Structures are given as C-alpha cells and as structure tokens.
Amino acid sequence: MISLEDVAINSGPFSLAGACLQVAAGDYAILMGKTGSGKTTLLEAICGLRKVVAGRILLMNRDVTRLKPAERGVGYVPQDRALFASLTVREHLCFSLRIRHWSEADMAARVQELADWLGLGRLLDRTPHGLSGGEAQRVALGRALAFRPAVLLLDEPLTALDSETKSEMVALLRTVRSHTGATVLHVTHDVQEAKTLADCIFHLRDGVIIPGEADSPMA
Amino acid sequence: MAETVKESEHSPVSRSDWPFFVCFAILGGVYVILIVGLLVAQAAFTSPAHVLAALASPEIRYAIRLSLLSCTLTTLLSLWVAIALGYLLARFDFPGKRWIDAVVDIPIVLPPLVVGLALLLLFQVGALRWFERHIMGVTFEVPSVVLAQFTVACAFAVRTMRVTFEQISPRAEAVALTLGCTRAQAFWKVVFPEARRGLLTAATLAWARSMGEFGPILVFSGTTRMRTEVLPTTVFLEFSIGNIEAAAAVSLLMLLAAVTVLLILRRAGSQGTLDRALRP
C-alpha cells in the first residue's frame, strides 16, 4: 500500500502542501494532472529522490519518509526511462539483483522469467542504443520489477508511444498486477489510459490531491 | 508599365557572392598557412641525422625518459582529482561552489612563470618547508617537475571531466539509487562507464599539457641536466648554447608527440567535450 499523510514538498518553483493519498495494497492507482502540476515531483518524493519538508510517506505500512531511495524497495520507471547507456538489456534486468548479491543461477532464472514475460528475449545482449520506444519502456519496466518490489511507480509510461505499441503496453501493464501483486501508482494526463487501467483515480490540481473519476473536470 | 519599372529599381540586386568568400578565405587562410609553415620549417630544418644524434645524447635520452614518466604520472594523478572534482561541480550545488569553480580556472589563466614562482614560495613556508627538509626534497628535484605539470594540467582535466559529467543525464543515477545503489555504487556502475570517452579526452589533454609545460618547471625545478631536465628544458638549453640542430630535433620529437595526441583526441575522444572544456 501507498499512503501519503500531509506531505509537503518544496522544489524550486513548485510546492505542494498537505498532500494526502491512500492506495490499498495490490491496487492499481492512477494519478492524473496537467503537465507541470507536480506529478513527477510527487513520484520522486515517494522514491526518496526529493526531500519531503513535512508529513509522512508509508509504503506497505512502513514509514519511509526519512529513508534513502535504496532502502525504500520501490520500483520506479521514470518518464524518460533513463536506461543505462553502457549496460546491456540483460545487465539492466539483473542490475538490482547484483546489488542484492543474488547468486548467478538465481539471477539467470529471474532474467529469463522477465525476458519471457516482457518479450525481451531477442534483445538481452543489446545496449539501449537503437531500441524502439516500446522496447525501451519494457526494459525500464523489467529493470524496476526485477527485485520484486511491493510498490511500483510509473511516470507517464505510455507517452510518446505509437498507438499499436501503446495498446501492447496497456495489455502488459494489466498483467503487472496479476504477475506481481504490486501496488501501482501510475501517473498520466490521458483520460483513456486512466479509464482502461485504474482501480482508483486521483487528481493533482493546484497542489492538492483529490480522489475522483477519470473524466471529472480538470482545472 | 511605369509601376513595373519602378518596382524593379527597388528589387535586390543580384551580385556575386565570391568577393565575400575570397575575403574570408584570405583572412582565415593566413593563419592556417602560418601553422603549416611552422611544421614545414621544423621538418625541413631537421635531418634524420640530427634526430639520431639527439637520441644518442645521454642527457636528451634522460630528458625523454623523465618527460614520458612525469607526464604519465601527472596524467594519472590529474584524472583522480578531475573525476572527483568534476563530478561534484557538475552534479551538486554547495556553498562556495562558484568560488571553487573560479579557483580551478586560475592555473589556466595565470602566467606560467608566476605558477612556478608561487610553487617555489609555497615550499618555503610552514608544513611544506618542514616536509621538504625532513621527508623528501621537492624543489629543484624530480617531484617538482611532476608537481609543476600537475598544477596546470589538472585544471584542464577537471574542466573536461566536469563537462563530461554535465553531459550525462543525472536521471540514470537517480534510478540506480532506487534500485538499491549507494551513491558510490551508482557512480561506479552507471555514471563512470558512460564517462569513458570524456576520461580519454581528459587524459590526453592532461598528458599533452604536461609534455609542453616549461614556465613553472624553469622556476620551480631548475634546468639541471640529468636531474630535472624534461624535453622543453632540452630545447631551451640546447638553443641557449647555440645548438640549433639539437633544439630543432627535440622540437620535432615533441611535435610528433603532439600530433599523435591530437589524432587520438580527434578519433577516440569526444570532440564535443574537448571543445566545451577548452572554451574560456
């Protein structure tokens, strides 16, 4: 589960105060808001990449507000994917596992499992250079899911994909929950995307998070 | 009809562009010809016999050895400092950052002789004076050569590495942190491999700067043969006793080294990084 209690963030021109949000364990939540409304900043705060000036962040009933990003156990897929230019797809998939000192055999098995599920089998020995948008997105997703995080944060995962790739990714994201049981917070500004995927929907408007429907009017 | 004629009188006149290109080509060409002329004069003046004679001299052989060793050592030392300082300056805002940034540029703009004199004075005070008296001689000894080269070359390496790190998106490191990395792990596993080309550029630049360093060495290390003599010292010493052939032969060797470095920079290094690092 993801729980924000009166969270305040102050980052340059953007500030957020008293943000509250509750996502039950295993739910697929969508956070909507216009470009520049602070959706990404909020995700970064949950990851631990941005400092919270007040309030508490709880993940799976654990207070992580003051923990380092590494200690939070969150799978994070940023909007720009931020793949590691010098590593192969295989190295991306076992990156977090190597940090956690998994055995070579366990890593190989996990990489195979992810590659089969995400359709990355052919790409394992390639570097990110030259991957298509959809392929890069699946690598970023696989990298984030490899260590079986209980919480998955997706920042605009379907933006900048062509319509065919988009529907493939939607189908893939639908299987994330059944495959992983992770609690997902997915950020988007696309109403259709929200309707298709969400268990629950929130709007970020003028620095306030409001629970709502996908097509409730946006400010 | 009269309207049409009037219109044509005001239309832009079609004239040839070639005077423009000729003027610019002449202005630019003068400099290119000057540099090519330098290379030709150098090569024409020096015969293979001069080069062989120079290579046979024990003093010059010592100078070549010391130059190669000191430049390599200086490069290795500079890279460590440049990786650390370049990364900190590229990624973080901290109190005094602007001040540190300006300090790093000082060796680049300071007259070389002043750098040498400042180093000489530095070893006349406090702990460094004690160090020199009781631990290891520096001034007018071999370590002074490395230190003099390092003082200037490192500034270029730091600028190159800073530009290199600035060109690498910080987003990948951020993701690495969420995947379980410490800052150090994120740096060595994600950032550093991407900085390899910049590192090569910084290394060749530092090496080339050290190879040509003379002003600080003249003051801080002296010009003692078989002791603190590096290749620029050789050129200076041979020239001052009127042995132009040997001076030219050694200059040619340095020129070949410089051209080799330039080729490495152009081919393997990252040209964009180099351009931005050298930009004042």
PDB file of N, CA and C in Angstrom, chain B residues 174-209:
ATOM      1  N   ALA B 174      19.753   8.522 -10.578  1.00  0.00           N
ATOM      2  CA  ALA B 174      18.612   8.561  -9.659  1.00  0.00           C
ATOM      3  C   ALA B 174      17.906   7.203  -9.652  1.00  0.00           C
ATOM      4  N   VAL B 175      17.718   6.637 -10.852  1.00  0.00           N
ATOM      5  CA  VAL B 175      17.064   5.321 -10.928  1.00  0.00           C
ATOM      6  C   VAL B 175      17.928   4.262 -10.236  1.00  0.00           C
ATOM      7  N   ALA B 176      19.250   4.353 -10.447  1.00  0.00           N
ATOM      8  CA  ALA B 176      20.147   3.384  -9.807  1.00  0.00           C
ATOM      9  C   ALA B 176      20.003   3.447  -8.287  1.00  0.00           C
ATOM     10  N   LEU B 177      19.796   4.651  -7.744  1.00  0.00           N
ATOM     11  CA  LEU B 177      19.615   4.786  -6.291  1.00  0.00           C
ATOM     12  C   LEU B 177      18.351   4.055  -5.843  1.00  0.00           C
ATOM     13  N   THR B 178      17.271   4.173  -6.653  1.00  0.00           N
ATOM     14  CA  THR B 178      16.029   3.492  -6.268  1.00  0.00           C
ATOM     15  C   THR B 178      16.166   1.974  -6.395  1.00  0.00           C
ATOM     16  N   LEU B 179      17.107   1.534  -7.228  1.00  0.00           N
ATOM     17  CA  LEU B 179      17.280   0.086  -7.427  1.00  0.00           C
ATOM     18  C   LEU B 179      18.148  -0.534  -6.327  1.00  0.00           C
ATOM     19  N   GLY B 180      18.625   0.291  -5.409  1.00  0.00           N
ATOM     20  CA  GLY B 180      19.358  -0.249  -4.271  1.00  0.00           C
ATOM     21  C   GLY B 180      20.802   0.204  -4.172  1.00  0.00           C
ATOM     22  N   CYS B 181      21.242   1.068  -5.068  1.00  0.00           N
ATOM     23  CA  CYS B 181      22.640   1.507  -5.059  1.00  0.00           C
ATOM     24  C   CYS B 181      22.891   2.575  -3.996  1.00  0.00           C
ATOM     25  N   THR B 182      24.107   2.562  -3.453  1.00  0.00           N
ATOM     26  CA  THR B 182      24.589   3.719  -2.708  1.00  0.00           C
ATOM     27  C   THR B 182      25.060   4.732  -3.739  1.00  0.00           C
ATOM     28  N   ARG B 183      25.379   5.955  -3.287  1.00  0.00           N
ATOM     29  CA  ARG B 183      25.915   6.970  -4.212  1.00  0.00           C
ATOM     30  C   ARG B 183      27.147   6.428  -4.944  1.00  0.00           C
ATOM     31  N   ALA B 184      28.036   5.776  -4.174  1.00  0.00           N
ATOM     32  CA  ALA B 184      29.279   5.273  -4.763  1.00  0.00           C
ATOM     33  C   ALA B 184      28.982   4.216  -5.826  1.00  0.00           C
ATOM     34  N   GLN B 185      28.066   3.286  -5.503  1.00  0.00           N
ATOM     35  CA  GLN B 185      27.719   2.237  -6.475  1.00  0.00           C
ATOM     36  C   GLN B 185      27.100   2.843  -7.729  1.00  0.00           C
ATOM     37  N   ALA B 186      26.192   3.821  -7.540  1.00  0.00           N
ATOM     38  CA  ALA B 186      25.554   4.457  -8.695  1.00  0.00           C
ATOM     39  C   ALA B 186      26.614   5.137  -9.554  1.00  0.00           C
ATOM     40  N   PHE B 187      27.605   5.753  -8.912  1.00  0.00           N
ATOM     41  CA  PHE B 187      28.653   6.432  -9.676  1.00  0.00           C
ATOM     42  C   PHE B 187      29.485   5.430 -10.470  1.00  0.00           C
ATOM     43  N   TRP B 188      30.004   4.405  -9.786  1.00  0.00           N
ATOM     44  CA  TRP B 188      30.930   3.499 -10.470  1.00  0.00           C
ATOM     45  C   TRP B 188      30.243   2.572 -11.462  1.00  0.00           C
ATOM     46  N   LYS B 189      28.977   2.196 -11.191  1.00  0.00           N
ATOM     47  CA  LYS B 189      28.299   1.243 -12.078  1.00  0.00           C
ATOM     48  C   LYS B 189      27.576   1.930 -13.237  1.00  0.00           C
ATOM     49  N   VAL B 190      27.101   3.157 -13.024  1.00  0.00           N
ATOM     50  CA  VAL B 190      26.265   3.791 -14.045  1.00  0.00           C
ATOM     51  C   VAL B 190      26.936   5.002 -14.696  1.00  0.00           C
ATOM     52  N   VAL B 191      27.445   5.924 -13.874  1.00  0.00           N
ATOM     53  CA  VAL B 191      27.987   7.173 -14.431  1.00  0.00           C
ATOM     54  C   VAL B 191      29.364   6.950 -15.050  1.00  0.00           C
ATOM     55  N   PHE B 192      30.238   6.306 -14.283  1.00  0.00           N
ATOM     56  CA  PHE B 192      31.624   6.188 -14.724  1.00  0.00           C
ATOM     57  C   PHE B 192      31.772   5.495 -16.089  1.00  0.00           C
ATOM     58  N   PRO B 193      31.064   4.356 -16.315  1.00  0.00           N
ATOM     59  CA  PRO B 193      31.205   3.724 -17.640  1.00  0.00           C
ATOM     60  C   PRO B 193      30.791   4.659 -18.781  1.00  0.00           C
ATOM     61  N   GLU B 194      29.853   5.556 -18.507  1.00  0.00           N
ATOM     62  CA  GLU B 194      29.412   6.472 -19.564  1.00  0.00           C
ATOM     63  C   GLU B 194      30.404   7.607 -19.766  1.00  0.00           C
ATOM     64  N   ALA B 195      31.305   7.790 -18.804  1.00  0.00           N
ATOM     65  CA  ALA B 195      32.245   8.917 -18.880  1.00  0.00           C
ATOM     66  C   ALA B 195      33.571   8.514 -19.520  1.00  0.00           C
ATOM     67  N   ARG B 196      33.636   7.269 -20.044  1.00  0.00           N
ATOM     68  CA  ARG B 196      34.928   6.761 -20.522  1.00  0.00           C
ATOM     69  C   ARG B 196      35.558   7.615 -21.625  1.00  0.00           C
ATOM     70  N   ARG B 197      34.720   8.049 -22.571  1.00  0.00           N
ATOM     71  CA  ARG B 197      35.269   8.856 -23.671  1.00  0.00           C
ATOM     72  C   ARG B 197      35.796  10.185 -23.151  1.00  0.00           C
ATOM     73  N   GLY B 198      35.045  10.780 -22.243  1.00  0.00           N
ATOM     74  CA  GLY B 198      35.485  12.034 -21.635  1.00  0.00           C
ATOM     75  C   GLY B 198      36.773  11.834 -20.861  1.00  0.00           C
ATOM     76  N   LEU B 199      36.893  10.667 -20.230  1.00  0.00           N
ATOM     77  CA  LEU B 199      38.095  10.351 -19.453  1.00  0.00           C
ATOM     78  C   LEU B 199      39.315  10.270 -20.372  1.00  0.00           C
ATOM     79  N   LEU B 200      39.125   9.668 -21.527  1.00  0.00           N
ATOM     80  CA  LEU B 200      40.225   9.578 -22.501  1.00  0.00           C
ATOM     81  C   LEU B 200      40.610  10.978 -22.984  1.00  0.00           C
ATOM     82  N   THR B 201      39.599  11.814 -23.233  1.00  0.00           N
ATOM     83  CA  THR B 201      39.871  13.188 -23.655  1.00  0.00           C
ATOM     84  C   THR B 201      40.655  13.922 -22.565  1.00  0.00           C
ATOM     85  N   ALA B 202      40.200  13.783 -21.321  1.00  0.00           N
ATOM     86  CA  ALA B 202      40.876  14.461 -20.205  1.00  0.00           C
ATOM     87  C   ALA B 202      42.315  13.964 -20.079  1.00  0.00           C
ATOM     88  N   ALA B 203      42.508  12.648 -20.251  1.00  0.00           N
ATOM     89  CA  ALA B 203      43.845  12.071 -20.102  1.00  0.00           C
ATOM     90  C   ALA B 203      44.794  12.588 -21.181  1.00  0.00           C
ATOM     91  N   THR B 204      44.340  12.582 -22.414  1.00  0.00           N
ATOM     92  CA  THR B 204      45.230  13.036 -23.494  1.00  0.00           C
ATOM     93  C   THR B 204      45.527  14.529 -23.364  1.00  0.00           C
ATOM     94  N   LEU B 205      44.508  15.282 -22.961  1.00  0.00           N
ATOM     95  CA  LEU B 205      44.697  16.724 -22.789  1.00  0.00           C
ATOM     96  C   LEU B 205      45.708  16.993 -21.671  1.00  0.00           C
ATOM     97  N   ALA B 206      45.547  16.292 -20.553  1.00  0.00           N
ATOM     98  CA  ALA B 206      46.457  16.485 -19.416  1.00  0.00           C
ATOM     99  C   ALA B 206      47.877  16.078 -19.815  1.00  0.00           C
ATOM    100  N   TRP B 207      47.976  14.977 -20.544  1.00  0.00           N
ATOM    101  CA  TRP B 207      49.285  14.475 -20.959  1.00  0.00           C
ATOM    102  C   TRP B 207      49.971  15.486 -21.886  1.00  0.00           C
ATOM    103  N   ALA B 208      49.207  16.012 -22.844  1.00  0.00           N
ATOM    104  CA  ALA B 208      49.781  16.967 -23.794  1.00  0.00           C
ATOM    105  C   ALA B 208      50.191  18.269 -23.101  1.00  0.00           C
ATOM    106  N   ARG B 209      49.362  18.741 -22.177  1.00  0.00           N
ATOM    107  CA  ARG B 209      49.703  19.954 -21.427  1.00  0.00           C
ATOM    108  C   ARG B 209      50.994  19.742 -20.636  1.00  0.00           C
TER     109      ARG B 209
END
